[in-house]
PDB file of C-alpha atoms and ligand atoms in Angstrom:
ATOM      1  CA  MET A   1      93.850  32.606 -28.504  1.00 93.00           C
ATOM      2  CA  LYS A   2      94.598  33.633 -31.673  1.00 96.00           C
ATOM      3  CA  ASN A   3      92.749  37.314 -33.079  1.00 98.00           C
ATOM      4  CA  LEU A   4      89.399  36.574 -35.129  1.00 98.00           C
ATOM      5  CA  VAL A   5      90.113  39.248 -37.659  1.00 98.00           C
ATOM      6  CA  LEU A   6      86.978  40.549 -39.912  1.00 98.00           C
ATOM      7  CA  ILE A   7      88.201  41.123 -42.959  1.00 98.00           C
ATOM      8  CA  GLY A   8      84.996  42.535 -46.133  1.00 98.00           C
ATOM      9  CA  PHE A   9      84.275  45.360 -47.810  1.00 98.00           C
ATOM     10  CA  MET A  10      82.570  48.977 -46.482  1.00 98.00           C
ATOM     11  CA  GLY A  11      78.634  48.090 -45.243  1.00 97.00           C
ATOM     12  CA  SER A  12      79.955  44.107 -43.960  1.00 98.00           C
ATOM     13  CA  GLY A  13      79.658  44.478 -40.302  1.00 97.00           C
ATOM     14  CA  LYS A  14      82.298  43.797 -39.433  1.00 98.00           C
ATOM     15  CA  SER A  15      82.228  46.982 -36.367  1.00 98.00           C
ATOM     16  CA  LEU A  16      79.289  45.804 -35.599  1.00 98.00           C
ATOM     17  CA  VAL A  17      79.379  42.411 -35.009  1.00 98.00           C
ATOM     18  CA  GLY A  18      82.703  42.494 -34.243  1.00 98.00           C
ATOM     19  CA  ARG A  19      82.199  43.723 -31.264  1.00 98.00           C
ATOM     20  CA  LYS A  20      78.862  41.841 -30.397  1.00 98.00           C
ATOM     21  CA  LEU A  21      81.853  38.869 -30.931  1.00 98.00           C
ATOM     22  CA  ALA A  22      84.464  39.840 -28.267  1.00 98.00           C
ATOM     23  CA  THR A  23      81.515  40.437 -26.269  1.00 98.00           C
ATOM     24  CA  GLN A  24      80.243  37.123 -26.351  1.00 97.00           C
ATOM     25  CA  LEU A  25      84.008  34.562 -26.566  1.00 97.00           C
ATOM     26  CA  ASN A  26      84.959  37.281 -23.744  1.00 97.00           C
ATOM     27  CA  LEU A  27      87.913  38.635 -25.383  1.00 98.00           C
ATOM     28  CA  ALA A  28      88.756  42.296 -26.490  1.00 98.00           C
ATOM     29  CA  PHE A  29      87.595  44.335 -29.657  1.00 98.00           C
ATOM     30  CA  VAL A  30      89.868  46.785 -31.937  1.00 98.00           C
ATOM     31  CA  ASP A  31      88.506  48.787 -34.103  1.00 98.00           C
ATOM     32  CA  THR A  32      91.107  50.384 -36.779  1.00 98.00           C
ATOM     33  CA  ASP A  33      89.370  53.160 -37.735  1.00 98.00           C
ATOM     34  CA  ILE A  34      89.222  53.627 -34.515  1.00 98.00           C
ATOM     35  CA  LEU A  35      92.957  53.811 -33.453  1.00 98.00           C
ATOM     36  CA  ILE A  36      94.495  55.362 -36.620  1.00 98.00           C
ATOM     37  CA  GLU A  37      91.884  58.926 -35.987  1.00 98.00           C
ATOM     38  CA  LYS A  38      92.869  58.026 -32.617  1.00 98.00           C
ATOM     39  CA  LYS A  39      96.533  58.583 -33.752  1.00 97.00           C
ATOM     40  CA  ALA A  40      95.390  60.965 -36.183  1.00 97.00           C
ATOM     41  CA  GLN A  41      93.349  62.782 -33.915  1.00 97.00           C
ATOM     42  CA  GLN A  42      90.802  63.342 -37.090  1.00 96.00           C
ATOM     43  CA  SER A  43      88.666  61.779 -38.496  1.00 96.00           C
ATOM     44  CA  ILE A  44      88.564  60.196 -41.800  1.00 96.00           C
ATOM     45  CA  ARG A  45      87.206  62.209 -43.443  1.00 95.00           C
ATOM     46  CA  LYS A  46      89.384  64.170 -42.626  1.00 96.00           C
ATOM     47  CA  ILE A  47      92.543  62.722 -43.089  1.00 97.00           C
ATOM     48  CA  PHE A  48      91.431  61.544 -46.867  1.00 96.00           C
ATOM     49  CA  GLU A  49      90.376  65.525 -47.681  1.00 95.00           C
ATOM     50  CA  GLN A  50      93.660  66.945 -46.355  1.00 96.00           C
ATOM     51  CA  THR A  51      96.004  64.283 -46.386  1.00 96.00           C
ATOM     52  CA  GLY A  52      95.285  62.174 -48.846  1.00 96.00           C
ATOM     53  CA  GLU A  53      93.969  57.833 -49.494  1.00 96.00           C
ATOM     54  CA  ALA A  54      97.991  57.690 -49.627  1.00 97.00           C
ATOM     55  CA  TYR A  55      98.498  58.667 -45.983  1.00 97.00           C
ATOM     56  CA  PHE A  56      95.568  57.390 -44.488  1.00 98.00           C
ATOM     57  CA  ARG A  57      96.988  53.750 -45.397  1.00 98.00           C
ATOM     58  CA  ASP A  58     100.111  53.580 -44.059  1.00 98.00           C
ATOM     59  CA  LEU A  59      98.191  54.726 -41.048  1.00 98.00           C
ATOM     60  CA  GLU A  60      96.947  51.762 -41.209  1.00 98.00           C
ATOM     61  CA  THR A  61      99.194  49.837 -41.608  1.00 98.00           C
ATOM     62  CA  GLN A  62     101.634  51.276 -38.828  1.00 98.00           C
ATOM     63  CA  VAL A  63      97.950  50.051 -36.636  1.00 98.00           C
ATOM     64  CA  ILE A  64      98.076  47.217 -38.362  1.00 98.00           C
ATOM     65  CA  LYS A  65     101.659  46.421 -37.537  1.00 98.00           C
ATOM     66  CA  GLU A  66     100.680  47.637 -33.784  1.00 98.00           C
ATOM     67  CA  VAL A  67      97.530  45.331 -33.087  1.00 98.00           C
ATOM     68  CA  SER A  68      99.039  42.525 -34.284  1.00 98.00           C
ATOM     69  CA  SER A  69     101.487  41.731 -32.599  1.00 97.00           C
ATOM     70  CA  LYS A  70      98.992  41.033 -29.127  1.00 98.00           C
ATOM     71  CA  GLU A  71      97.123  38.635 -28.571  1.00 97.00           C
ATOM     72  CA  ASN A  72      92.764  37.760 -27.767  1.00 98.00           C
ATOM     73  CA  GLN A  73      91.485  40.202 -30.071  1.00 98.00           C
ATOM     74  CA  VAL A  74      88.520  40.906 -32.487  1.00 98.00           C
ATOM     75  CA  ILE A  75      89.769  42.974 -34.676  1.00 98.00           C
ATOM     76  CA  ALA A  76      87.583  45.156 -36.502  1.00 98.00           C
ATOM     77  CA  CYS A  77      89.791  45.549 -39.609  1.00 98.00           C
ATOM     78  CA  GLY A  78      88.788  48.626 -42.477  1.00 98.00           C
ATOM     79  CA  GLY A  79      87.116  47.565 -46.341  1.00 98.00           C
ATOM     80  CA  GLY A  80      90.718  48.115 -48.089  1.00 98.00           C
ATOM     81  CA  ALA A  81      93.235  46.010 -45.166  1.00 98.00           C
ATOM     82  CA  VAL A  82      94.123  44.031 -46.714  1.00 97.00           C
ATOM     83  CA  LEU A  83      95.603  45.490 -49.956  1.00 97.00           C
ATOM     84  CA  ARG A  84      98.947  45.341 -48.709  1.00 98.00           C
ATOM     85  CA  SER A  85     100.106  42.253 -48.442  1.00 98.00           C
ATOM     86  CA  GLN A  86     102.387  43.177 -45.604  1.00 98.00           C
ATOM     87  CA  ASN A  87      99.190  44.283 -43.566  1.00 98.00           C
ATOM     88  CA  VAL A  88      98.016  40.866 -44.568  1.00 98.00           C
ATOM     89  CA  LYS A  89     100.976  39.264 -43.301  1.00 98.00           C
ATOM     90  CA  ALA A  90     100.871  40.725 -40.059  1.00 98.00           C
ATOM     91  CA  LEU A  91      97.654  40.633 -39.626  1.00 98.00           C
ATOM     92  CA  LYS A  92      98.568  36.857 -40.197  1.00 98.00           C
ATOM     93  CA  LYS A  93     100.960  36.010 -37.249  1.00 97.00           C
ATOM     94  CA  LYS A  94      98.725  35.796 -34.351  1.00 96.00           C
ATOM     95  CA  GLY A  95      95.706  35.914 -36.192  1.00 98.00           C
ATOM     96  CA  PHE A  96      92.224  33.888 -38.709  1.00 97.00           C
ATOM     97  CA  LEU A  97      90.842  36.209 -40.817  1.00 98.00           C
ATOM     98  CA  ILE A  98      88.031  35.448 -41.272  1.00 98.00           C
ATOM     99  CA  TYR A  99      85.698  36.806 -44.615  1.00 98.00           C
ATOM    100  CA  LEU A 100      82.082  38.574 -43.968  1.00 98.00           C
ATOM    101  CA  LYS A 101      81.248  37.700 -47.464  1.00 98.00           C
ATOM    102  CA  ALA A 102      77.483  39.901 -48.437  1.00 98.00           C
ATOM    103  CA  PRO A 103      76.717  40.965 -52.321  1.00 98.00           C
ATOM    104  CA  PHE A 104      76.597  44.232 -53.616  1.00 98.00           C
ATOM    105  CA  PRO A 105      73.019  44.619 -53.201  1.00 98.00           C
ATOM    106  CA  ILE A 106      72.995  44.128 -49.430  1.00 98.00           C
ATOM    107  CA  LEU A 107      76.637  46.460 -49.081  1.00 98.00           C
ATOM    108  CA  PHE A 108      75.663  49.214 -50.798  1.00 97.00           C
ATOM    109  CA  ASP A 109      71.623  49.623 -49.540  1.00 97.00           C
ATOM    110  CA  ARG A 110      74.111  49.026 -45.978  1.00 96.00           C
ATOM    111  CA  ILE A 111      76.053  52.131 -47.120  1.00 96.00           C
ATOM    112  CA  LYS A 112      74.696  54.940 -49.678  1.00 93.00           C
ATOM    113  CA  TYR A 113      74.104  57.256 -46.065  1.00 90.00           C
ATOM    114  CA  THR A 114      77.169  56.975 -45.237  1.00 88.00           C
ATOM    115  CA  GLU A 115      78.684  60.852 -44.745  1.00 84.00           C
ATOM    116  CA  ASP A 116      82.098  58.946 -43.253  1.00 86.00           C
ATOM    117  CA  ARG A 117      83.303  56.899 -46.406  1.00 92.00           C
ATOM    118  CA  PRO A 118      85.401  58.994 -48.395  1.00 93.00           C
ATOM    119  CA  LEU A 119      85.367  56.335 -51.305  1.00 93.00           C
ATOM    120  CA  LEU A 120      81.799  57.186 -51.486  1.00 91.00           C
ATOM    121  CA  ASN A 121      82.119  60.130 -51.889  1.00 89.00           C
ATOM    122  CA  VAL A 122      82.815  60.191 -56.076  1.00 91.00           C
ATOM    123  CA  PRO A 123      80.038  61.277 -59.381  1.00 91.00           C
ATOM    124  CA  GLN A 124      78.743  57.781 -59.487  1.00 94.00           C
ATOM    125  CA  PRO A 125      79.086  56.039 -55.655  1.00 94.00           C
ATOM    126  CA  GLU A 126      76.885  52.636 -57.923  1.00 96.00           C
ATOM    127  CA  ARG A 127      78.921  52.682 -60.140  1.00 96.00           C
ATOM    128  CA  GLU A 128      82.201  53.075 -58.977  1.00 95.00           C
ATOM    129  CA  THR A 129      81.125  51.315 -55.568  1.00 96.00           C
ATOM    130  CA  LYS A 130      80.591  48.091 -57.835  1.00 97.00           C
ATOM    131  CA  ILE A 131      83.597  48.132 -59.290  1.00 97.00           C
ATOM    132  CA  LEU A 132      85.749  48.031 -56.065  1.00 97.00           C
ATOM    133  CA  LEU A 133      83.527  45.562 -55.423  1.00 98.00           C
ATOM    134  CA  ALA A 134      84.559  43.582 -57.351  1.00 97.00           C
ATOM    135  CA  SER A 135      88.394  44.853 -58.266  1.00 97.00           C
ATOM    136  CA  ARG A 136      89.072  43.578 -54.066  1.00 98.00           C
ATOM    137  CA  GLU A 137      86.296  40.499 -54.067  1.00 98.00           C
ATOM    138  CA  ARG A 138      89.170  38.242 -54.821  1.00 97.00           C
ATOM    139  CA  ILE A 139      92.371  39.553 -51.986  1.00 98.00           C
ATOM    140  CA  TYR A 140      89.909  39.482 -49.572  1.00 98.00           C
ATOM    141  CA  GLN A 141      88.945  35.656 -50.969  1.00 97.00           C
ATOM    142  CA  SER A 142      92.307  35.059 -51.082  1.00 97.00           C
ATOM    143  CA  VAL A 143      93.280  36.466 -47.713  1.00 98.00           C
ATOM    144  CA  ALA A 144      90.908  34.350 -45.784  1.00 98.00           C
ATOM    145  CA  ASP A 145      90.625  31.771 -43.463  1.00 97.00           C
ATOM    146  CA  MET A 146      87.402  31.599 -43.387  1.00 97.00           C
ATOM    147  CA  VAL A 147      83.850  33.191 -44.862  1.00 97.00           C
ATOM    148  CA  VAL A 148      80.708  33.226 -43.009  1.00 98.00           C
ATOM    149  CA  ASP A 149      77.707  34.737 -44.575  1.00 98.00           C
ATOM    150  CA  ALA A 150      76.979  38.868 -43.497  1.00 98.00           C
ATOM    151  CA  SER A 151      74.053  39.443 -45.575  1.00 98.00           C
ATOM    152  CA  PRO A 152      71.503  38.929 -42.411  1.00 96.00           C
ATOM    153  CA  PRO A 153      69.916  42.276 -41.045  1.00 95.00           C
ATOM    154  CA  ILE A 154      71.217  40.735 -38.239  1.00 97.00           C
ATOM    155  CA  PRO A 155      74.140  41.339 -36.005  1.00 97.00           C
ATOM    156  CA  GLU A 156      74.111  38.476 -33.490  1.00 98.00           C
ATOM    157  CA  GLU A 157      72.469  35.843 -36.139  1.00 98.00           C
ATOM    158  CA  VAL A 158      76.176  36.385 -38.198  1.00 98.00           C
ATOM    159  CA  VAL A 159      78.208  35.782 -34.409  1.00 98.00           C
ATOM    160  CA  LYS A 160      76.205  33.126 -34.564  1.00 98.00           C
ATOM    161  CA  ARG A 161      77.632  31.626 -37.571  1.00 97.00           C
ATOM    162  CA  ILE A 162      80.730  32.003 -38.069  1.00 98.00           C
ATOM    163  CA  ILE A 163      80.621  30.255 -33.749  1.00 97.00           C
ATOM    164  CA  LEU A 164      79.495  27.126 -35.888  1.00 96.00           C
ATOM    165  CA  LYS A 165      81.566  27.676 -37.886  1.00 95.00           C
ATOM    166  CA  LEU A 166      84.845  28.315 -36.647  1.00 95.00           C
ATOM    167  CA  LYS A 167      83.255  25.119 -33.972  1.00 91.00           C
ATOM    168  CA  GLU A 168      82.765  22.635 -36.973  1.00 88.00           C
ATOM    169  CA  GLY A 169      86.084  24.027 -38.293  1.00 77.00           C
ATOM    170  CA  GLU A 170      89.008  21.588 -38.699  1.00 54.00           C
ATOM    171  CA  ASN A 171      91.457  24.568 -37.122  1.00 54.00           C
ATOM    172  CA  SER A 172      93.635  25.292 -33.919  1.00 54.00           C
ATOM    173  CA  GLU A 173      90.584  28.269 -32.946  1.00 54.00           C
ATOM    174  CA  GLU A 174      88.186  25.185 -32.289  1.00 50.00           C
ATOM    175  CA  LYS A 175      90.140  23.812 -29.442  1.00 56.00           C
ATOM    176  CA  ASN A 176      90.605  27.412 -28.186  1.00 61.00           C
ATOM    177  CA  LEU A 177      86.740  28.039 -27.709  1.00 57.00           C
ATOM    178  CA  LYS A 178      86.276  24.296 -26.269  1.00 56.00           C
ATOM    179  CA  ARG A 179      88.326  25.617 -23.566  1.00 60.00           C
ATOM    180  CA  ARG A 180      85.991  28.128 -23.575  1.00 58.00           C
ATOM    181  CA  ARG A 181      82.971  26.116 -23.060  1.00 54.00           C
ATOM    182  CA  LEU A 182      81.127  27.586 -26.700  1.00 52.00           C
TER     183      LEU A 182
HETATM  184  C1  S3P B 201      87.980  51.311 -46.584  1.00 71.38           C
HETATM  185  C2  S3P B 201      86.929  51.068 -45.587  1.00 71.38           C
HETATM  186  C3  S3P B 201      86.912  52.252 -44.313  1.00 71.38           C
HETATM  187  C4  S3P B 201      87.369  53.177 -44.002  1.00 71.38           C
HETATM  188  C5  S3P B 201      88.280  53.837 -45.602  1.00 71.38           C
HETATM  189  C6  S3P B 201      88.609  53.361 -46.626  1.00 71.38           C
HETATM  190  C7  S3P B 201      88.330  51.603 -47.776  1.00 71.38           C
HETATM  191  O1  S3P B 201      86.447  51.467 -43.428  1.00 71.38           O
HETATM  192  O2  S3P B 201      88.957  52.565 -43.575  1.00 71.38           O
HETATM  193  O3  S3P B 201      87.402  54.897 -45.535  1.00 71.38           O
HETATM  194  O4  S3P B 201      89.229  50.872 -48.822  1.00 71.38           O
HETATM  195  O5  S3P B 201      87.395  49.929 -48.109  1.00 71.38           O
HETATM  196  P1  S3P B 201      84.907  50.394 -43.372  1.00 71.38           P
HETATM  197  O6  S3P B 201      84.521  48.993 -43.954  1.00 71.38           O
HETATM  198  O7  S3P B 201      85.240  50.517 -41.744  1.00 71.38           O
HETATM  199  O8  S3P B 201      83.494  51.091 -44.039  1.00 71.38           O
END
């Protein structure tokens, strides 16, 4: 089966929802941020601090290329993974892109206290994060094969919505899911 690729802004629940979705569908789970940290043997915060965002983005592209060569996975991407068109192209080759969409106040509420997101480490995090989301929303929307409302606070509810939409959807995933008797 094609990979189910979760995209969306920080705080949309890609990792949490992705892990549960993979368990439910009996697929492997991969998280690009975790693979980047493994590759660099450093936390994302340290990578940004010591080598800068451009280097982080190069590692992200490498990791995406690697995971995109396999199938039967749920892939949770970092919020900026779809900024490079080459990443989108690679992910789409064997994957179905699901945009976990939620409004700014919900997203910011979920991420405002985290320390491991370097993009929030700015003088006016709320204002700058809002600008960042506004600049990215169009990209998420345009590259997505499917959009799911990720505002429910319970990840299981978002998983349910994804599965329902995949079943309803007139796309090739429907047949695969039916084959998996879901
Ligand atoms: C980023 C999002 C982060 C992580 C890095 C950059 C972004 O992942 O990849 O800090 O550019 O939006 P999450 O979306 O999982 O927080």
